[in-house]
mmCIF file of C-alpha atoms in Angstrom:
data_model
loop_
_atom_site.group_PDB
_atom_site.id
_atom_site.type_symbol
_atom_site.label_atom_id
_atom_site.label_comp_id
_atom_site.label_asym_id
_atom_site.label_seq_id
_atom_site.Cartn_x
_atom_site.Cartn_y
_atom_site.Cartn_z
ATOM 1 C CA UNK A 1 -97.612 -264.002 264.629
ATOM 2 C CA UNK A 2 -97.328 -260.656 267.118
ATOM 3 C CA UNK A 3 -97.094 -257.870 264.554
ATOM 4 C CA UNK A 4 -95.709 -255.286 267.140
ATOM 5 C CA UNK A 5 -92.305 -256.937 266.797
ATOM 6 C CA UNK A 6 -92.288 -256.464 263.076
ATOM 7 C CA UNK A 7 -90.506 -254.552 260.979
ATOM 8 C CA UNK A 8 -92.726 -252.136 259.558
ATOM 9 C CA UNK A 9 -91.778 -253.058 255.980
ATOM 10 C CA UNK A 10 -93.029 -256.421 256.948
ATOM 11 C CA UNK A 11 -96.186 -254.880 259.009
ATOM 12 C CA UNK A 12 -96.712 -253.103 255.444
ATOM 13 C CA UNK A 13 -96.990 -256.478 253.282
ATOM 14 C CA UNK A 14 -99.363 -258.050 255.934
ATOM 15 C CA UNK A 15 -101.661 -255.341 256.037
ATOM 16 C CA UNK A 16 -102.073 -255.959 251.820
ATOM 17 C CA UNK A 17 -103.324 -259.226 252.694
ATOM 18 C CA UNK A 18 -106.488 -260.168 254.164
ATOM 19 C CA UNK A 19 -105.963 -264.147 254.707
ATOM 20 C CA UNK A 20 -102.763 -265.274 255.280
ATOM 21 C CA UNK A 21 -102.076 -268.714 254.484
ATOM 22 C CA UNK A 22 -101.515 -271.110 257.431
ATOM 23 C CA UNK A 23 -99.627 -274.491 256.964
ATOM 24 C CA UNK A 24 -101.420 -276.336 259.902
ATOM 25 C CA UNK A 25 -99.108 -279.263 259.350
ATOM 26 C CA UNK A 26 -96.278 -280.978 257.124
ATOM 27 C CA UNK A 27 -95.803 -284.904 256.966
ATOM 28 C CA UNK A 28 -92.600 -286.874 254.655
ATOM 29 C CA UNK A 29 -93.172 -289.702 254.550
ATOM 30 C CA UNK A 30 -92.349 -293.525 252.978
ATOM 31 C CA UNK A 31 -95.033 -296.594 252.391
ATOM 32 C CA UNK A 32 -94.564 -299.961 250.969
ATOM 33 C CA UNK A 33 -97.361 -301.616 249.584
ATOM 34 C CA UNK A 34 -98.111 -303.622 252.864
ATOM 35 C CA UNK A 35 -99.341 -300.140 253.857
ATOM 36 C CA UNK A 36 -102.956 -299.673 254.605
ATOM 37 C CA UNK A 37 -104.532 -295.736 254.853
ATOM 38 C CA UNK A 38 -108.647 -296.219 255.685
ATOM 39 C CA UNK A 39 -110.412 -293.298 254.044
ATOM 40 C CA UNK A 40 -110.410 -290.189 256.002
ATOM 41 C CA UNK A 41 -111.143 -286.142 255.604
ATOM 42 C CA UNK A 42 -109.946 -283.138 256.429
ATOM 43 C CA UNK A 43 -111.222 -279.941 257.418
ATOM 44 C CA UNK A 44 -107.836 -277.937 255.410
ATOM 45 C CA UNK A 45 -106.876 -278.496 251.931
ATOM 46 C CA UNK A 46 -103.875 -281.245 251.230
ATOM 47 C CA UNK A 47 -101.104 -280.795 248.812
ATOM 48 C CA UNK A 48 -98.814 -284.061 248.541
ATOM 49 C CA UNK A 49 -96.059 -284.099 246.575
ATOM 50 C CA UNK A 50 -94.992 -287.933 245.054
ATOM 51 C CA UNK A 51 -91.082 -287.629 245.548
ATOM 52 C CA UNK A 52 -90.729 -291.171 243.716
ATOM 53 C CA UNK A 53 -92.766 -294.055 243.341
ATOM 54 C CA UNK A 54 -96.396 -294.541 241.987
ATOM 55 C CA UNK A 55 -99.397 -294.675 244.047
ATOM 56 C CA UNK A 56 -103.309 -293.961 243.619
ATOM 57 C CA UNK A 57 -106.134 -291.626 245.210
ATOM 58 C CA UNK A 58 -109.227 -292.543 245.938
ATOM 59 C CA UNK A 59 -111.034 -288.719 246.404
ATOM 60 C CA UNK A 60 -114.787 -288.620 246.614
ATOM 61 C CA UNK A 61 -115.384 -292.036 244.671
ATOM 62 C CA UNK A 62 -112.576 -290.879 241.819
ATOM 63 C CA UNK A 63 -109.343 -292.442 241.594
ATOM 64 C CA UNK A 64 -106.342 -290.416 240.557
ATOM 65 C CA UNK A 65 -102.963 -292.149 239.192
ATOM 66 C CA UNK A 66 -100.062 -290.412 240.420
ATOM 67 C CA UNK A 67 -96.113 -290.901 239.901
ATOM 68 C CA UNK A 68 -92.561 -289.141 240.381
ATOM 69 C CA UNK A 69 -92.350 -285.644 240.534
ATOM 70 C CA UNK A 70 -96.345 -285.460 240.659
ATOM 71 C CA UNK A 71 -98.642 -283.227 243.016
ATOM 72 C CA UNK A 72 -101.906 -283.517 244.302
ATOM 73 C CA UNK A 73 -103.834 -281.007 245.764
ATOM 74 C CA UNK A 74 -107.216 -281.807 247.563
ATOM 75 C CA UNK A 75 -109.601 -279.467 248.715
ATOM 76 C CA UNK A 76 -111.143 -279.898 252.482
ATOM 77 C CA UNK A 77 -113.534 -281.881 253.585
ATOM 78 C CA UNK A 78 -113.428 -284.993 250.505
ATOM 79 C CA UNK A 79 -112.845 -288.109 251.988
ATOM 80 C CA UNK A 80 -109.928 -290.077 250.288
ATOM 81 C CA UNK A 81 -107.494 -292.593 250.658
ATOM 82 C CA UNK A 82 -104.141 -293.417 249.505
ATOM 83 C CA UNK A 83 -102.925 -296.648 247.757
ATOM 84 C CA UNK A 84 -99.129 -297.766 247.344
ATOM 85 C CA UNK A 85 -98.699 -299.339 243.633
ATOM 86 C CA UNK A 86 -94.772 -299.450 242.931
ATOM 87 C CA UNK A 87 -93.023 -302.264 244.896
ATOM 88 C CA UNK A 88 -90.084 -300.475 245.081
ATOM 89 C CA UNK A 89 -92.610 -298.108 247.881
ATOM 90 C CA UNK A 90 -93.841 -294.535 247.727
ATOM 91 C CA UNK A 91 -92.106 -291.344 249.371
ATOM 92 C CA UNK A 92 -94.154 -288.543 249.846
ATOM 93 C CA UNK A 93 -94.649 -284.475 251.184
ATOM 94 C CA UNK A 94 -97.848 -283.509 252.821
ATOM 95 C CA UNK A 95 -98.941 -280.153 253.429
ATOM 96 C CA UNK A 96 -101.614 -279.424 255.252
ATOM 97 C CA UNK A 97 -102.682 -275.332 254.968
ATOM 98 C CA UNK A 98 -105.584 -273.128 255.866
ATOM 99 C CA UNK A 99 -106.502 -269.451 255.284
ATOM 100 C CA UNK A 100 -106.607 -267.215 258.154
ATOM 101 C CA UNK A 101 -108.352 -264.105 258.901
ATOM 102 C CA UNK A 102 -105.832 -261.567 259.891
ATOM 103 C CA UNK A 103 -108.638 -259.584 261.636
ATOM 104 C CA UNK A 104 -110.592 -262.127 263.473
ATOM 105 C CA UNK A 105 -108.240 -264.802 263.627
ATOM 106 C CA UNK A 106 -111.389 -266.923 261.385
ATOM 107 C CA UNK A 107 -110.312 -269.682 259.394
ATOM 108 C CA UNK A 108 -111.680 -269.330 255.815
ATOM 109 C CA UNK A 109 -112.123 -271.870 252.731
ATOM 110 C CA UNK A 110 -110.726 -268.725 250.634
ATOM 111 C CA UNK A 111 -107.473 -268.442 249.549
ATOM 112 C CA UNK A 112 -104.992 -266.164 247.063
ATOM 113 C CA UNK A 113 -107.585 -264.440 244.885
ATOM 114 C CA UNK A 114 -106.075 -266.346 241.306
ATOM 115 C CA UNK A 115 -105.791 -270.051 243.912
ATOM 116 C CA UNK A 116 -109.065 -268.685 245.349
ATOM 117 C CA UNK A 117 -110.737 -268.721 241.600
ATOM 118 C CA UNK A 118 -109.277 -272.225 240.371
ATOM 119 C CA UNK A 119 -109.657 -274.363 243.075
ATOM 120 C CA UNK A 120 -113.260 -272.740 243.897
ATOM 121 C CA UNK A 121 -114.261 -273.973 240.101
ATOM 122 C CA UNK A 122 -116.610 -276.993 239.666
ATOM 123 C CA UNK A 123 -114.610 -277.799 237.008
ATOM 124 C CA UNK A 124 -111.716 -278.934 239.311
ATOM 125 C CA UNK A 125 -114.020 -281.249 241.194
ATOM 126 C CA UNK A 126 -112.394 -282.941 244.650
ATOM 127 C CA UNK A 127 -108.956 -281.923 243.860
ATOM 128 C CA UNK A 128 -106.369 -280.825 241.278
ATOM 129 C CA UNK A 129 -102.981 -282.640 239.782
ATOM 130 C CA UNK A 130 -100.061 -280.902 238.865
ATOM 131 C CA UNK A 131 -97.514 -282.292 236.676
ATOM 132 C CA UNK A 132 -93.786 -280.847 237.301
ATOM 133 C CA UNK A 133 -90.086 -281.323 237.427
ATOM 134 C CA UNK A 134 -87.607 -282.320 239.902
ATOM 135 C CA UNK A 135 -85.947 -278.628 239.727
ATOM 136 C CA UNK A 136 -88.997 -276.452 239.321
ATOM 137 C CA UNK A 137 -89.757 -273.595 241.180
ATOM 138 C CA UNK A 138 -92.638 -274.758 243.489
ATOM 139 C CA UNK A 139 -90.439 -278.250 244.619
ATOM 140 C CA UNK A 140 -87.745 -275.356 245.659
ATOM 141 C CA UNK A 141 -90.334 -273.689 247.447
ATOM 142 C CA UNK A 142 -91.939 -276.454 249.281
ATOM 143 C CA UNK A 143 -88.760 -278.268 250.398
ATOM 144 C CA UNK A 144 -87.115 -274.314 251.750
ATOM 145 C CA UNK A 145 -90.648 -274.405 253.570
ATOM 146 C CA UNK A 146 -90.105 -277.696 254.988
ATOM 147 C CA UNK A 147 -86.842 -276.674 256.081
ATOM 148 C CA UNK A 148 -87.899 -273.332 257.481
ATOM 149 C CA UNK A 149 -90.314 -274.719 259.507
ATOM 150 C CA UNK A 150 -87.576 -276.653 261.483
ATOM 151 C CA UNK A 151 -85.500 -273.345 261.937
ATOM 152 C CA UNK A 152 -85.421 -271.784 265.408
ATOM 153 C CA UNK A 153 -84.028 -268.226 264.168
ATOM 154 C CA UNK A 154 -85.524 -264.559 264.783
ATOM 155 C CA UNK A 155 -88.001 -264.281 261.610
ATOM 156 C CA UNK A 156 -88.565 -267.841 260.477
ATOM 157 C CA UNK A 157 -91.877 -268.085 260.746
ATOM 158 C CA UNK A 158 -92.519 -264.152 259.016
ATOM 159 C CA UNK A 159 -89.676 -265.729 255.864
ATOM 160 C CA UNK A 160 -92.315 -268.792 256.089
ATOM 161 C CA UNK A 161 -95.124 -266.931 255.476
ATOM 162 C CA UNK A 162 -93.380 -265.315 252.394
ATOM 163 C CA UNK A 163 -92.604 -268.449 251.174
ATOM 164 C CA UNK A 164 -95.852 -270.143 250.971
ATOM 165 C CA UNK A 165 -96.886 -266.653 249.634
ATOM 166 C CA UNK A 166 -94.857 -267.360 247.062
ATOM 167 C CA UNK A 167 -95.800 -271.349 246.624
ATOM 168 C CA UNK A 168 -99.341 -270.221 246.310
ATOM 169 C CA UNK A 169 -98.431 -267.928 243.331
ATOM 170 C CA UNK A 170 -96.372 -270.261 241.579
ATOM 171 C CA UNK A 171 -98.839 -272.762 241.831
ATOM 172 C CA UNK A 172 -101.819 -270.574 240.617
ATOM 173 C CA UNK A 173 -99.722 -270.231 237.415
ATOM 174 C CA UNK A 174 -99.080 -273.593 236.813
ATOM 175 C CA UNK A 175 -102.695 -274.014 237.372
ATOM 176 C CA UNK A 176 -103.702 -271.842 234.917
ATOM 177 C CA UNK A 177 -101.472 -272.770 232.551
ATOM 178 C CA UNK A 178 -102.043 -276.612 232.633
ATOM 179 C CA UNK A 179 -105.914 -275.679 232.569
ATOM 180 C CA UNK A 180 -105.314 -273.352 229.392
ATOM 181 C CA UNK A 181 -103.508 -275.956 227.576
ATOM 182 C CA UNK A 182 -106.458 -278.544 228.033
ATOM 183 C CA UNK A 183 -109.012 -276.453 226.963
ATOM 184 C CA UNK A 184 -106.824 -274.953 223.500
ATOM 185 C CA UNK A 185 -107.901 -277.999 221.388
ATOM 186 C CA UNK A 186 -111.317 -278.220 222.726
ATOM 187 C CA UNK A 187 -113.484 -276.261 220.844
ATOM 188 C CA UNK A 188 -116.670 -276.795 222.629
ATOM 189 C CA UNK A 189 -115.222 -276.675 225.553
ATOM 190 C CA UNK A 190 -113.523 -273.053 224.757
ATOM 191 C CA UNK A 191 -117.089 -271.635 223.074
ATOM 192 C CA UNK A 192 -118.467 -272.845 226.850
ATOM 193 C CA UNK A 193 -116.124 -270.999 228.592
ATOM 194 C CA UNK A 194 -116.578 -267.492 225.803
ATOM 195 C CA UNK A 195 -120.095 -267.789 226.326
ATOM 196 C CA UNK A 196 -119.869 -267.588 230.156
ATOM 197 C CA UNK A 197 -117.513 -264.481 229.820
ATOM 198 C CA UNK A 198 -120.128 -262.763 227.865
ATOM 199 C CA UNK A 199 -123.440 -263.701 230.505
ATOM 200 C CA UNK A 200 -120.284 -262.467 233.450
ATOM 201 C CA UNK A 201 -119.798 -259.185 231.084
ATOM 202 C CA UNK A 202 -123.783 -258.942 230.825
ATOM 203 C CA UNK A 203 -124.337 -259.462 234.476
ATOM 204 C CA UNK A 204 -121.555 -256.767 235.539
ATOM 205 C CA UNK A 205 -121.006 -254.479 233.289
ATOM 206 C CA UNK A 206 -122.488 -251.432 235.739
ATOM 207 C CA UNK A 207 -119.746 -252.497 237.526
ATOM 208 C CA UNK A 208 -115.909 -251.425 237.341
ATOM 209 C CA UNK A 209 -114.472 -254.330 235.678
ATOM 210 C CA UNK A 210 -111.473 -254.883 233.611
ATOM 211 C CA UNK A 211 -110.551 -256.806 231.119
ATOM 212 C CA UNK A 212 -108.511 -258.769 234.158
ATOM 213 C CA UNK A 213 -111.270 -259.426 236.022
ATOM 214 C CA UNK A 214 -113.230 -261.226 232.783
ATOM 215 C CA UNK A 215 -110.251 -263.196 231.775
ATOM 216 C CA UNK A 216 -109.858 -264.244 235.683
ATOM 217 C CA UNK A 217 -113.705 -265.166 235.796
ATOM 218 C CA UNK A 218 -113.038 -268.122 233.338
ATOM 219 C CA UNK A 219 -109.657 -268.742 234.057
ATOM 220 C CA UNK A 220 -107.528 -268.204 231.301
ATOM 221 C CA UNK A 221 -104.738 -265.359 230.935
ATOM 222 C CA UNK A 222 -105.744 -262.160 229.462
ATOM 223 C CA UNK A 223 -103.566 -262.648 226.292
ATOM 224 C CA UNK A 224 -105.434 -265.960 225.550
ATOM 225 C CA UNK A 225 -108.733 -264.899 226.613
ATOM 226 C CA UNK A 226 -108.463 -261.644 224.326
ATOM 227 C CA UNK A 227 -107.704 -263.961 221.351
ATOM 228 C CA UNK A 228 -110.382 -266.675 222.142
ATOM 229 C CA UNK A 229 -113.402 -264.167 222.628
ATOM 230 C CA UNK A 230 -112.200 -262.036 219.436
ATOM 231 C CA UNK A 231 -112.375 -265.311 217.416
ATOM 232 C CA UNK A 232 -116.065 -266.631 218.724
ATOM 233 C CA UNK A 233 -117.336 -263.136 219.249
ATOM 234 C CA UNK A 234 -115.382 -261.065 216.520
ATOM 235 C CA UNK A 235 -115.254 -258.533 218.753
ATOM 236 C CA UNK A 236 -112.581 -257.536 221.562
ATOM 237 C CA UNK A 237 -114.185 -258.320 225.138
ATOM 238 C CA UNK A 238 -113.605 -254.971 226.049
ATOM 239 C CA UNK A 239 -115.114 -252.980 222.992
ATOM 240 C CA UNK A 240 -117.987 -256.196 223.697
ATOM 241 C CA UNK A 241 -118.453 -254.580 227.210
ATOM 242 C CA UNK A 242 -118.462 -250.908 225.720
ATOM 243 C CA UNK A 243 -121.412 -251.782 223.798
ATOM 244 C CA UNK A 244 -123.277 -253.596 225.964
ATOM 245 C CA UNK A 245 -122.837 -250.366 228.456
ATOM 246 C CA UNK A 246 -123.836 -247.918 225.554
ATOM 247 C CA UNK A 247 -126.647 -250.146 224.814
ATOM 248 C CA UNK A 248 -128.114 -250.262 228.365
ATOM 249 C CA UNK A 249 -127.322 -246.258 228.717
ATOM 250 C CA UNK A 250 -129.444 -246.122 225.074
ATOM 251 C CA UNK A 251 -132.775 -247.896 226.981
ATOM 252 C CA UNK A 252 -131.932 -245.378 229.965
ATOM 253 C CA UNK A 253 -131.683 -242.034 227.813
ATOM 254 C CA UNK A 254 -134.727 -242.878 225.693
ATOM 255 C CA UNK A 255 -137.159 -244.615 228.510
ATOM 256 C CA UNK A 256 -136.295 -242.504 231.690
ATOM 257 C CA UNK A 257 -135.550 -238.644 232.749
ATOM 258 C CA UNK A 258 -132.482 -239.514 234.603
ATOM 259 C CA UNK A 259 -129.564 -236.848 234.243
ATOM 260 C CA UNK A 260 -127.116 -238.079 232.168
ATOM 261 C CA UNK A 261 -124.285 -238.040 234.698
ATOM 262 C CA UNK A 262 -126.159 -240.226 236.631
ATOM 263 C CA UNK A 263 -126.788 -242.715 233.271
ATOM 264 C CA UNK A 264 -123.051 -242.861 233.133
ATOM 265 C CA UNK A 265 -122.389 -244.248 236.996
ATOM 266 C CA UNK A 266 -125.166 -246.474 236.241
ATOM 267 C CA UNK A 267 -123.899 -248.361 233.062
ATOM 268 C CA UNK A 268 -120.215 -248.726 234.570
ATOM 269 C CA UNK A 269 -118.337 -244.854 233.758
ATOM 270 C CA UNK A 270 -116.459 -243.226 235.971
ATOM 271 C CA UNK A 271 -117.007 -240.240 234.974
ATOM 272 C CA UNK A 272 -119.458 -238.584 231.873
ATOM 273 C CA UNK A 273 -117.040 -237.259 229.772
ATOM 274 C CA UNK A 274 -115.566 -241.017 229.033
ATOM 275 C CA UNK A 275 -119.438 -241.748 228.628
ATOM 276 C CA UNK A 276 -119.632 -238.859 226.474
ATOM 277 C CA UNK A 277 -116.398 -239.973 223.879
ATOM 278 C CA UNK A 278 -117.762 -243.484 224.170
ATOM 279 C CA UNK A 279 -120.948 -242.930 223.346
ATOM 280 C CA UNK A 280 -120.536 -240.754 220.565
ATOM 281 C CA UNK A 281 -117.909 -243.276 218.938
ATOM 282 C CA UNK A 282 -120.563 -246.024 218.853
ATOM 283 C CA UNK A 283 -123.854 -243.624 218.010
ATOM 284 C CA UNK A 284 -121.970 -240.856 216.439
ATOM 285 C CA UNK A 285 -124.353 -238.872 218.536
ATOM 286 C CA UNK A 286 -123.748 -237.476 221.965
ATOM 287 C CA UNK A 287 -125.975 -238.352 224.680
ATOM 288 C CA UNK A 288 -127.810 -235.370 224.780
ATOM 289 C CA UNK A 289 -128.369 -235.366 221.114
ATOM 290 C CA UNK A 290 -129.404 -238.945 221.162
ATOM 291 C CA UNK A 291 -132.227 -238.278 223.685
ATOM 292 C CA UNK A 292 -133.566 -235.096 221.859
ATOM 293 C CA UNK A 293 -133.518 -237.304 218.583
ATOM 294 C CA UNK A 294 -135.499 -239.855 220.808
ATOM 295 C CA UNK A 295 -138.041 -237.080 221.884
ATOM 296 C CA UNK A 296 -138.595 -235.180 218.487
ATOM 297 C CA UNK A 297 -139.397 -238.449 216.949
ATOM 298 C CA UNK A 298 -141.883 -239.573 219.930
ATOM 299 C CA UNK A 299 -143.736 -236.224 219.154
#
């Protein structure tokens, strides 16, 4: 895509992005079962939609039943092959997308940070289904995409681009979603996922993270998350990460001569005087006062 012929709205949305998704290649397509697919791999990831009909996936030794209205998304590089189960035959979308550096022109594995974190996940395994409905939102997308693709006008492949934007989102939701919904009735499963939140919050809490960035880390929306952590931990995840900053800046105040400003940057605070309120609401001391008690009761 040659940016100098861009508007510069448009020149403003690319430059947000670092990796632009790429579809390298879209296939419909209709089998019978006298059809025959040896197993194969590819280097990009696959996302077939089953327009009607019922077939299988074979995808790194696992099969995977899949129907009407179904999609399958496999991640590069897992060798797989397709059966044909319904006599009646199977019809079928393939897209075929990378990630593309816009600076270097590098193709990368990464995609969308929320796709990025879900299909990155060894929970996911080879690939990821998707159940969803003739009218929804992503089936819109993909066949406007298909279309687009075969449209010669002045900014079709810049409206593309928007679109699969767009598809990526959409699909990142459902993703999420579909992976919240198995986990809700799975207790061991959920105190799994709460305890690696709280070893992520352990391992980074010098660094500026949200309450966002935790959810994201295990997957789940913040709303959920918040409610899931508050129940195991009885404690927000936020007010969990407060103390486990105040705590670390206790060890620094009573075991080091560090200035205190510099204590604060080091735990994860901006700035001192939200160290300062913080500090004070969990040790009802200051800083200061907490090291002098420290050092009158060394002496």
């Amino acid at each position: 895509m040659d940016n100098n012929i861009l508007p510069k709205a448009w020149e403003s949305l690319l430059s947000s992005s670092t990796f632009i998704p790429v579809i390298v290649k879209t296939i419909e397509r209709f089998h019978d079962t006298s059809w025959h697919m040896e197993p194969n791999r590819h280097e990009c990831f696959e996302m077939v939609y089953i327009k009607r009909g019922k077939a299988v996936f074979e995808i790194a030794g696992y099969p995977a039943e899949i129907g009407p209205n179904d999609i399958i998304i496999i991640k590069p590089n897992q060798p797989h092959k397709f059966i044909v189960k319904s006599e009646s035959g199977c019809e079928f979308t393939v897209l075929s997308f990378k990630f593309i550096n816009r600076f270097d022109g590098q193709y990368s594995d990464v995609s969308l940070e929320n796709f990025l974190d879900f299909v990155s996940s060894k929970e996911t395994g080879a690939f990821i289904t998707l159940k969803v409905s003739q009218k929804n939102d992503i089936i819109t997308l993909l066949n406007r995409i298909l279309n687009e693709r075969e449209n010669p006008d002045i900014g079709s492949e810049f409206l593309n681009y928007l679109l699969v934007m767009e598809l990526f989102v959409l699909i990142s939701r459902a993703l999420k979603m579909e992976w919240e919904n198995s986990i809700k009735n799975k207790s061991p499963k959920l105190k799994e996922l709460i305890q690696a939140s709280v070893n992520y919050i352990n391992n980074n809490y010098e660094r500026d993270i949200s309450l966002k960035d935790i959810a994201r880390y295990v997957f789940l929306s913040t709303s959920y998350f918040t409610r899931a952590f508050k129940e195991e931990m009885g404690i927000s995840p936020i007010n969990y990460l407060l103390k486990v900053r105040v705590e670390r800046a206790k060890e620094l105040l009573r075991d080091t001569d560090n200035r205190i400003s510099d204590i604060a940057l080091s735990v994860g605070f901006s700035n001192q005087q939200r160290f300062n309120d913080i500090f004070k609401k969990y040790v009802k001391l200051t800083p200061l006062q907490y090291r002098k008690n420290v050092q009158v009761k060394k002496h």
